[in-house]
Tab-separated table of C-alpha atoms in Angstrom:
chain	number	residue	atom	x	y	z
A	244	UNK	CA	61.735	80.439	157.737
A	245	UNK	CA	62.068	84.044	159.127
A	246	UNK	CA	65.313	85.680	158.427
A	247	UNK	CA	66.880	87.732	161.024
A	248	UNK	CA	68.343	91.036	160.284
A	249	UNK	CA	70.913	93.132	162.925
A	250	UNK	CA	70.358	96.486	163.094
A	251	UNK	CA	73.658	97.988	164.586
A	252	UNK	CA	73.391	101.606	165.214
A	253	UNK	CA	73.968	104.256	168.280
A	254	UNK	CA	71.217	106.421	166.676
A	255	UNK	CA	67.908	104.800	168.829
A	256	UNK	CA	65.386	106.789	166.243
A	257	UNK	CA	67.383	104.577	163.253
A	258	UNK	CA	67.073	101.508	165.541
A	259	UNK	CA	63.279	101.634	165.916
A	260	UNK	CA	62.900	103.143	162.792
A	261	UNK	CA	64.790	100.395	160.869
A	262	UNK	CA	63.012	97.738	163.422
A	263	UNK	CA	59.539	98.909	162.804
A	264	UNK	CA	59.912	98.925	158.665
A	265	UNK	CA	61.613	95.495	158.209
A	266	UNK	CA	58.892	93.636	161.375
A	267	UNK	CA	56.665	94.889	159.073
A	268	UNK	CA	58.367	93.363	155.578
A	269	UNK	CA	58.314	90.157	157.856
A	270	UNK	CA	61.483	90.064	159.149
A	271	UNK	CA	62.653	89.322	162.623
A	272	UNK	CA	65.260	92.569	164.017
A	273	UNK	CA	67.809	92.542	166.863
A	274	UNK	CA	69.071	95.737	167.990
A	275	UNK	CA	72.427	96.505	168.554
A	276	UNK	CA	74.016	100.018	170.056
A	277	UNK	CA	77.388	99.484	168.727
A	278	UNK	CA	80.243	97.204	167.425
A	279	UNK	CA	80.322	96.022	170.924
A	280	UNK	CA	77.343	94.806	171.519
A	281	UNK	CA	76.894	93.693	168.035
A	282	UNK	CA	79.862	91.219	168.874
A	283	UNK	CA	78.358	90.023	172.483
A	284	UNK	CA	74.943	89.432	170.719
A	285	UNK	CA	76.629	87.810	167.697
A	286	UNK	CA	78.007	85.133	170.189
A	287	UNK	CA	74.091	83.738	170.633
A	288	UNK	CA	72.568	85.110	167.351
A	289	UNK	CA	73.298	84.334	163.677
A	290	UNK	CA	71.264	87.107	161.552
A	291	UNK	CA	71.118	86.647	158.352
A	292	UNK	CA	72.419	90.322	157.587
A	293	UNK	CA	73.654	93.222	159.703
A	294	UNK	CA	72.937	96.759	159.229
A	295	UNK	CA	76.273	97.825	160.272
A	296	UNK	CA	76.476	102.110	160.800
A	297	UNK	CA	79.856	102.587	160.058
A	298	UNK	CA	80.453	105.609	162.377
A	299	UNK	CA	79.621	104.579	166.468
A	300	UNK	CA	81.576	104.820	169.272
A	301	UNK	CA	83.223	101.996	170.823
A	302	UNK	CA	85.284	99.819	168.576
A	303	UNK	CA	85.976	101.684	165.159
A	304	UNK	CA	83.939	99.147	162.721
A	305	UNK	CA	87.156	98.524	160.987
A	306	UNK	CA	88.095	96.734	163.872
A	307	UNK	CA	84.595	94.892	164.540
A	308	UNK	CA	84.141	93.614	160.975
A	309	UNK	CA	86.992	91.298	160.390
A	310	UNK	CA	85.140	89.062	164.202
A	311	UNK	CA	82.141	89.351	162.618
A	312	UNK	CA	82.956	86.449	160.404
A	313	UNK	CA	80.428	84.196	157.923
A	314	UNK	CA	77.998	86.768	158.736
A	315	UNK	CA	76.342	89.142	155.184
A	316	UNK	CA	77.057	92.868	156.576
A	317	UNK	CA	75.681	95.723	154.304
A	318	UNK	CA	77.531	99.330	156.204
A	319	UNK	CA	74.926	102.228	156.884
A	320	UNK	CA	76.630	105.467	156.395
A	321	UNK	CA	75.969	109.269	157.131
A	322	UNK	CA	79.698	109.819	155.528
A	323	UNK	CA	80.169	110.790	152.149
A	324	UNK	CA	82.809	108.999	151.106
A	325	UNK	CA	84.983	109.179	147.532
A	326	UNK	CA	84.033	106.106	145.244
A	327	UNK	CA	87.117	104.755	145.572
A	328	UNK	CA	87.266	104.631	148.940
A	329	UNK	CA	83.313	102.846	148.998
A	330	UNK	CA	85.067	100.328	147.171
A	331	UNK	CA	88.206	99.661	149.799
A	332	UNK	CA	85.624	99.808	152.752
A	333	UNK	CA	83.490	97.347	151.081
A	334	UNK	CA	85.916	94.902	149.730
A	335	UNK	CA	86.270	92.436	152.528
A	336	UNK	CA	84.053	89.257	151.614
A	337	UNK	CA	80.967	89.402	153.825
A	338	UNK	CA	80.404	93.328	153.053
A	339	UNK	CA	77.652	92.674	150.923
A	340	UNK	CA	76.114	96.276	150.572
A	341	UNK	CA	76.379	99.940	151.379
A	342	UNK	CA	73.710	102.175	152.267
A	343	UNK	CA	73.674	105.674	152.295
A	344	UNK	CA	72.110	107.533	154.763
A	345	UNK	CA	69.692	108.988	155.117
A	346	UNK	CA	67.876	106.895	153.422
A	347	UNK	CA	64.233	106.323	152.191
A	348	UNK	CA	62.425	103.430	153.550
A	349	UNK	CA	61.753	101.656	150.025
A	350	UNK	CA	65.567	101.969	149.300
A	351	UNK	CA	65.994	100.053	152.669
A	352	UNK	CA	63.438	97.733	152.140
A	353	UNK	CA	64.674	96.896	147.981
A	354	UNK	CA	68.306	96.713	149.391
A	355	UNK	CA	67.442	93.581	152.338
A	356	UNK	CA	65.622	91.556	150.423
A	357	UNK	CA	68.123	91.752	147.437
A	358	UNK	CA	70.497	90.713	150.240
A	359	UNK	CA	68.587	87.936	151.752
A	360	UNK	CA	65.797	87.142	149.910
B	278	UNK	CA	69.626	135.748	148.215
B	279	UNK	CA	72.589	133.915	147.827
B	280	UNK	CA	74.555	132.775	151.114
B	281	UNK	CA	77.800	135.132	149.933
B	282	UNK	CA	74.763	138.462	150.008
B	283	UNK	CA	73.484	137.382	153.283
B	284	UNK	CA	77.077	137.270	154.815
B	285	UNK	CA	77.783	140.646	153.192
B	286	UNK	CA	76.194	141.819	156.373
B	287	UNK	CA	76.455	138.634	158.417
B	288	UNK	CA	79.519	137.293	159.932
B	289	UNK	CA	78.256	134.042	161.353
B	290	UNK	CA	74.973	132.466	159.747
B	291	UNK	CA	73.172	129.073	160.030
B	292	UNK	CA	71.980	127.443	157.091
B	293	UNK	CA	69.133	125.144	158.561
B	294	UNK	CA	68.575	122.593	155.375
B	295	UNK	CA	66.493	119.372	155.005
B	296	UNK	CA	68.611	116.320	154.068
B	297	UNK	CA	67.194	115.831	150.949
B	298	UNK	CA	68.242	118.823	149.453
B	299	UNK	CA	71.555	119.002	151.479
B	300	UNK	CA	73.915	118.009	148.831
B	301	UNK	CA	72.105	120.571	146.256
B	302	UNK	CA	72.617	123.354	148.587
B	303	UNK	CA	76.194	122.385	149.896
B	304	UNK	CA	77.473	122.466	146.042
B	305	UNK	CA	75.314	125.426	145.447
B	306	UNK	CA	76.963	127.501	148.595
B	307	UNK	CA	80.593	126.004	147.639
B	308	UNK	CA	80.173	127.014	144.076
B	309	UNK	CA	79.418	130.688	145.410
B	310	UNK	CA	81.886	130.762	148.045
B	311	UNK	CA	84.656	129.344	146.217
B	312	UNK	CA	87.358	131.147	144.132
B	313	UNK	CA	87.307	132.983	147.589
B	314	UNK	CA	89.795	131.426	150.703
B	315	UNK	CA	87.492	128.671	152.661
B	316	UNK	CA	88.312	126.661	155.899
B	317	UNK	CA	85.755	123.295	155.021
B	318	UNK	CA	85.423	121.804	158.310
B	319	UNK	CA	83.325	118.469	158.040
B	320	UNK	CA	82.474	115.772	160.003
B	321	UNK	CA	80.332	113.882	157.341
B	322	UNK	CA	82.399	113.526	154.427
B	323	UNK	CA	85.887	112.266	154.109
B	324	UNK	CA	88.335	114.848	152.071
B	325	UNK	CA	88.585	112.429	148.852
B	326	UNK	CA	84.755	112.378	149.121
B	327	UNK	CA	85.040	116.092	148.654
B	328	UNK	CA	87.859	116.176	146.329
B	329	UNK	CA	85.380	114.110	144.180
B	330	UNK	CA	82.275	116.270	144.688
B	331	UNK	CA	83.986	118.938	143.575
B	332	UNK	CA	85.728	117.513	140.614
B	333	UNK	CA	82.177	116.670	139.131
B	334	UNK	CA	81.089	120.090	139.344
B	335	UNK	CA	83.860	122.280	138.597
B	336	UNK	CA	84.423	123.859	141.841
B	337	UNK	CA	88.334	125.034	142.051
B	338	UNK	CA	90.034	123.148	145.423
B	339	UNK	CA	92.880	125.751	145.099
B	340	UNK	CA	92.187	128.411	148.044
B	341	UNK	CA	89.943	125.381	150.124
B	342	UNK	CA	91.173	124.518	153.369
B	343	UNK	CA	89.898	121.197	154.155
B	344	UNK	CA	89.680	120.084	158.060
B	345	UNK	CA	88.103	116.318	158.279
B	346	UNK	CA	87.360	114.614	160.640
B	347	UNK	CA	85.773	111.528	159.747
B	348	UNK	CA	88.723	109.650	157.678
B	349	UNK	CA	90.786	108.814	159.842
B	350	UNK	CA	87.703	106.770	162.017
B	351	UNK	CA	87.970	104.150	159.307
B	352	UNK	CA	90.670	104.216	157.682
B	353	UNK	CA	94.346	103.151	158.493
B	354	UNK	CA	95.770	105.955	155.789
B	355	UNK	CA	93.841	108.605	154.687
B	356	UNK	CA	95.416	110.257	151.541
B	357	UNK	CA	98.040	112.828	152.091
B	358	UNK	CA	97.814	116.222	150.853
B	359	UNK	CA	99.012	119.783	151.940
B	360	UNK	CA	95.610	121.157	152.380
B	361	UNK	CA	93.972	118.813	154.590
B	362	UNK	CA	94.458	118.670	158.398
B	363	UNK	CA	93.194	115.137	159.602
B	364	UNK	CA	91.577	115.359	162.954
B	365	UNK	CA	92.141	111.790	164.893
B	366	UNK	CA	87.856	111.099	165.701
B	367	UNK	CA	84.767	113.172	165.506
B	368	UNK	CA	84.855	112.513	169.365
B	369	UNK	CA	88.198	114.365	169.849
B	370	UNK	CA	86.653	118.286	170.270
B	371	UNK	CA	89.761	119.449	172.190
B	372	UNK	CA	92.071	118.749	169.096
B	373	UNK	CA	89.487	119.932	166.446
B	374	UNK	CA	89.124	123.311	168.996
B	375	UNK	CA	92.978	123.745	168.334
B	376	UNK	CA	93.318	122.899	164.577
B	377	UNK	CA	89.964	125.424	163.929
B	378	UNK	CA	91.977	128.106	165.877
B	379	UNK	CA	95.800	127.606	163.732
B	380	UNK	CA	93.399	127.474	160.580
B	381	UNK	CA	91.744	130.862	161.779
B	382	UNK	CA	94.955	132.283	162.278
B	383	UNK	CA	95.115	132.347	158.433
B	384	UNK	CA	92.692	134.753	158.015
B	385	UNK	CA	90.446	132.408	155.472
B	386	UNK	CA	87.545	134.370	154.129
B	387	UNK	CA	85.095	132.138	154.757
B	388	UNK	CA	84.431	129.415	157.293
B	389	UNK	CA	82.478	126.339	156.966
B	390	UNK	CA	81.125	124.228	159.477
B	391	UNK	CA	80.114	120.603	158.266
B	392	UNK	CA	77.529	120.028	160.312
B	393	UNK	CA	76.274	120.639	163.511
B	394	UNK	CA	73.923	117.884	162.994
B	395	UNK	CA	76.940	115.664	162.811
B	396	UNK	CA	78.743	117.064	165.918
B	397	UNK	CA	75.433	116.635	167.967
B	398	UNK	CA	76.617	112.411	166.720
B	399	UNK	CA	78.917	111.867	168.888
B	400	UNK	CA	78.863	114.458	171.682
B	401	UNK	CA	76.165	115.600	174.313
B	402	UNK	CA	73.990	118.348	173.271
B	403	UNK	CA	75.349	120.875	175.967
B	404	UNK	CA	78.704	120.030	174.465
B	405	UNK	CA	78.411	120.990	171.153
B	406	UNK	CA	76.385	123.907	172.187
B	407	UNK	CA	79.496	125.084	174.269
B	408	UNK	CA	82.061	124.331	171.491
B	409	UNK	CA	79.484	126.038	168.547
B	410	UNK	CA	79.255	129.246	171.291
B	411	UNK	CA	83.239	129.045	171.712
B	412	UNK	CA	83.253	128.847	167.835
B	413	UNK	CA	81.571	131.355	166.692
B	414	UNK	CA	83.499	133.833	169.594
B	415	UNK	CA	86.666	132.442	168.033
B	416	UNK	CA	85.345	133.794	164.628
B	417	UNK	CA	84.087	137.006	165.853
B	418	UNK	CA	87.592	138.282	166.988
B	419	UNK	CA	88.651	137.833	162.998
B	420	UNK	CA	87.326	138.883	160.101
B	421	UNK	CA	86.724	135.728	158.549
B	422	UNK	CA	82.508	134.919	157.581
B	423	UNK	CA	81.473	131.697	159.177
B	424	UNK	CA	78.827	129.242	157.353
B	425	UNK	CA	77.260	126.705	160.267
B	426	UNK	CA	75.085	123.467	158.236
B	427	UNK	CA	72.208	121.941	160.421
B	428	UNK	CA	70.709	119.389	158.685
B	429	UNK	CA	67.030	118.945	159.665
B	430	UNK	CA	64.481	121.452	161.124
B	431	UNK	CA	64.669	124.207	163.199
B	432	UNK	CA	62.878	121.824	165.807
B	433	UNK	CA	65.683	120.205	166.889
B	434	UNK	CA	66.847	121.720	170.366
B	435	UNK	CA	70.639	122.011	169.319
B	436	UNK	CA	70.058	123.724	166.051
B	437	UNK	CA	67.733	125.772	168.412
B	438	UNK	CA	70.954	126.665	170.517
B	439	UNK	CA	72.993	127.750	167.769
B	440	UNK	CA	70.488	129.765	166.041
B	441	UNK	CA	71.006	131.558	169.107
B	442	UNK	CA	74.920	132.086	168.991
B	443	UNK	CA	74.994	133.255	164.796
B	444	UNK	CA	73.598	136.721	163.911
B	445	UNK	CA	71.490	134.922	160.899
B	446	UNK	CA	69.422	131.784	160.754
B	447	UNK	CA	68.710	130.571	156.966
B	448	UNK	CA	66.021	127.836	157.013
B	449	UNK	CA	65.363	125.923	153.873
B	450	UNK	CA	62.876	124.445	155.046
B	451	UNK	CA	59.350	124.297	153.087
B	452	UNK	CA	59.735	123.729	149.239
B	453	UNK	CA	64.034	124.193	149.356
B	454	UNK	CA	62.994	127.663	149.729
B	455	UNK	CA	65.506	129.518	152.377
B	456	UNK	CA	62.725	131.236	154.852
């Protein structure tokens, strides 16, 4: 069965860029534009993982993550953050990854399918 | 030449730098600069991100004045320390505007804006090529030597802008090679 992956991002190149690379891997992608409409899509759609960029306007992702529940979320981040605080943003159960941006497209690729298969 | 001999006879220069050697040359400039009084302004790292970065290689915090605006987006308590100034969102320009100018007023040596790049996130390009003009005048009236990071090329219509406002535009570009 083809998994569905959530790309959530304000960035469109990242969308279309993330879209294009996993389609390709044999995935099926749903774009999102922010927490927002993440959560109105999530109502209709159950992907098997969300790309989550943890900086967008709207609804701080803080905020989005705990309604986005039984759903895998690996974050997508341009900030640098401290280890420590990688470790606080990621410990609530269904943050299953973190992703550093920018990053390169086998990284990307090697870190979904660890994620779901 | 090292960022510290270009601003010898530069007061406001823009470091253009692809993002796979960013980290390399943000150490490499911080290492140079530091020892030396520095307003860090960033919008892509949080301050313990930086306190760590520059534990691992040995750059003193001491004279660092660290302006971030990025913690405080996702987390509830960002950690508490007398030389950070935590701006509420990346989004609010008006209140990073002010705390740039009561840093300024400190006379730091050196400036450092973390990036334009990440301004041009979460703000319209004429914006942040208003607030980077309004910047760099703000700097010109002092004597303080102002660092501006554009991550990318020199392609990229914003970083195109600034180039404009700085007296010097550093691309390292091509190899990690400054151009």
């Amino acid at each position: 069965m083809v998994k569905t992956i959530m790309i959530v991002d304000d960035e469109p190149d990242i969308r279309s860029s993330v879209k294009t690379i996993l389609e390709k891997e044999g995935y099926k992608v749903v774009s999102a534009t922010n927490a927002d409409d993440a959560l109105k899509k999530l109502a209709t759609i159950k992907p098997n993982l969300i790309l989550l960029d943890i900086m967008m306007p709207g609804t701080p992702v803080r905020e989005a993550v705990p309604k986005m529940k039984g759903v895998k979320i690996a974050y997508l981040s341009v900030v640098r953050t401290s280890e420590a605080e990688k470790e606080e943003l990621t410990k609530s159960k269904n943050i299953v990854g973190f992703i550093q941006k920018p990053f390169e497209i086998k990284t990307l690729i090697q870190n979904v399918k660890k994620l779901v298969g | 030449m090292g960022v510290k001999k270009i601003l010898d006879s530069n007061q406001a220069v823009l470091l253009i730098v692809p993002s796979t050697d960013y980290n390399k040359v943000m150490i490499d400039t911080l290492k140079e600069l530091s020892g030396e009084s520095i307003c860090y302004v960033t919008l892509n790292k949080t301050y313990d991100g930086f306190v760590e970065t520059c534990k691992k290689n040995k750059i003193k915090m001491d004279k660092i004045g660290f302006i971030d605006a990025i913690s405080k987006s996702f987390k509830k308590s960002p950690t508490d320390s007398e030389n950070v100034y935590y701006i509420s969102s990346p989004g609010a320009l008006t209140e990073l505007s002010l705390v740039i100018g009561k840093f300024l007023e400190h006379d730091f040596k050196y400036f450092v804006f973390d990036s334009i790049t990440n301004l041009g996130i979460y703000h319209k390009q004429d914006i942040c090529s208003k607030f980077s003009s309004s910047l760099v005048n703000k700097i010109k009236g002092k004597q303080t030597k102002a660092v501006f990071y554009a991550i990318g090329s020199r392609d990229d219509s914003l970083v195109k802008q600034v180039g404009m406002f700085v007296d010097e535009v550093v691309d390292y570009n091509k190899s990690g090679k400054k151009e």
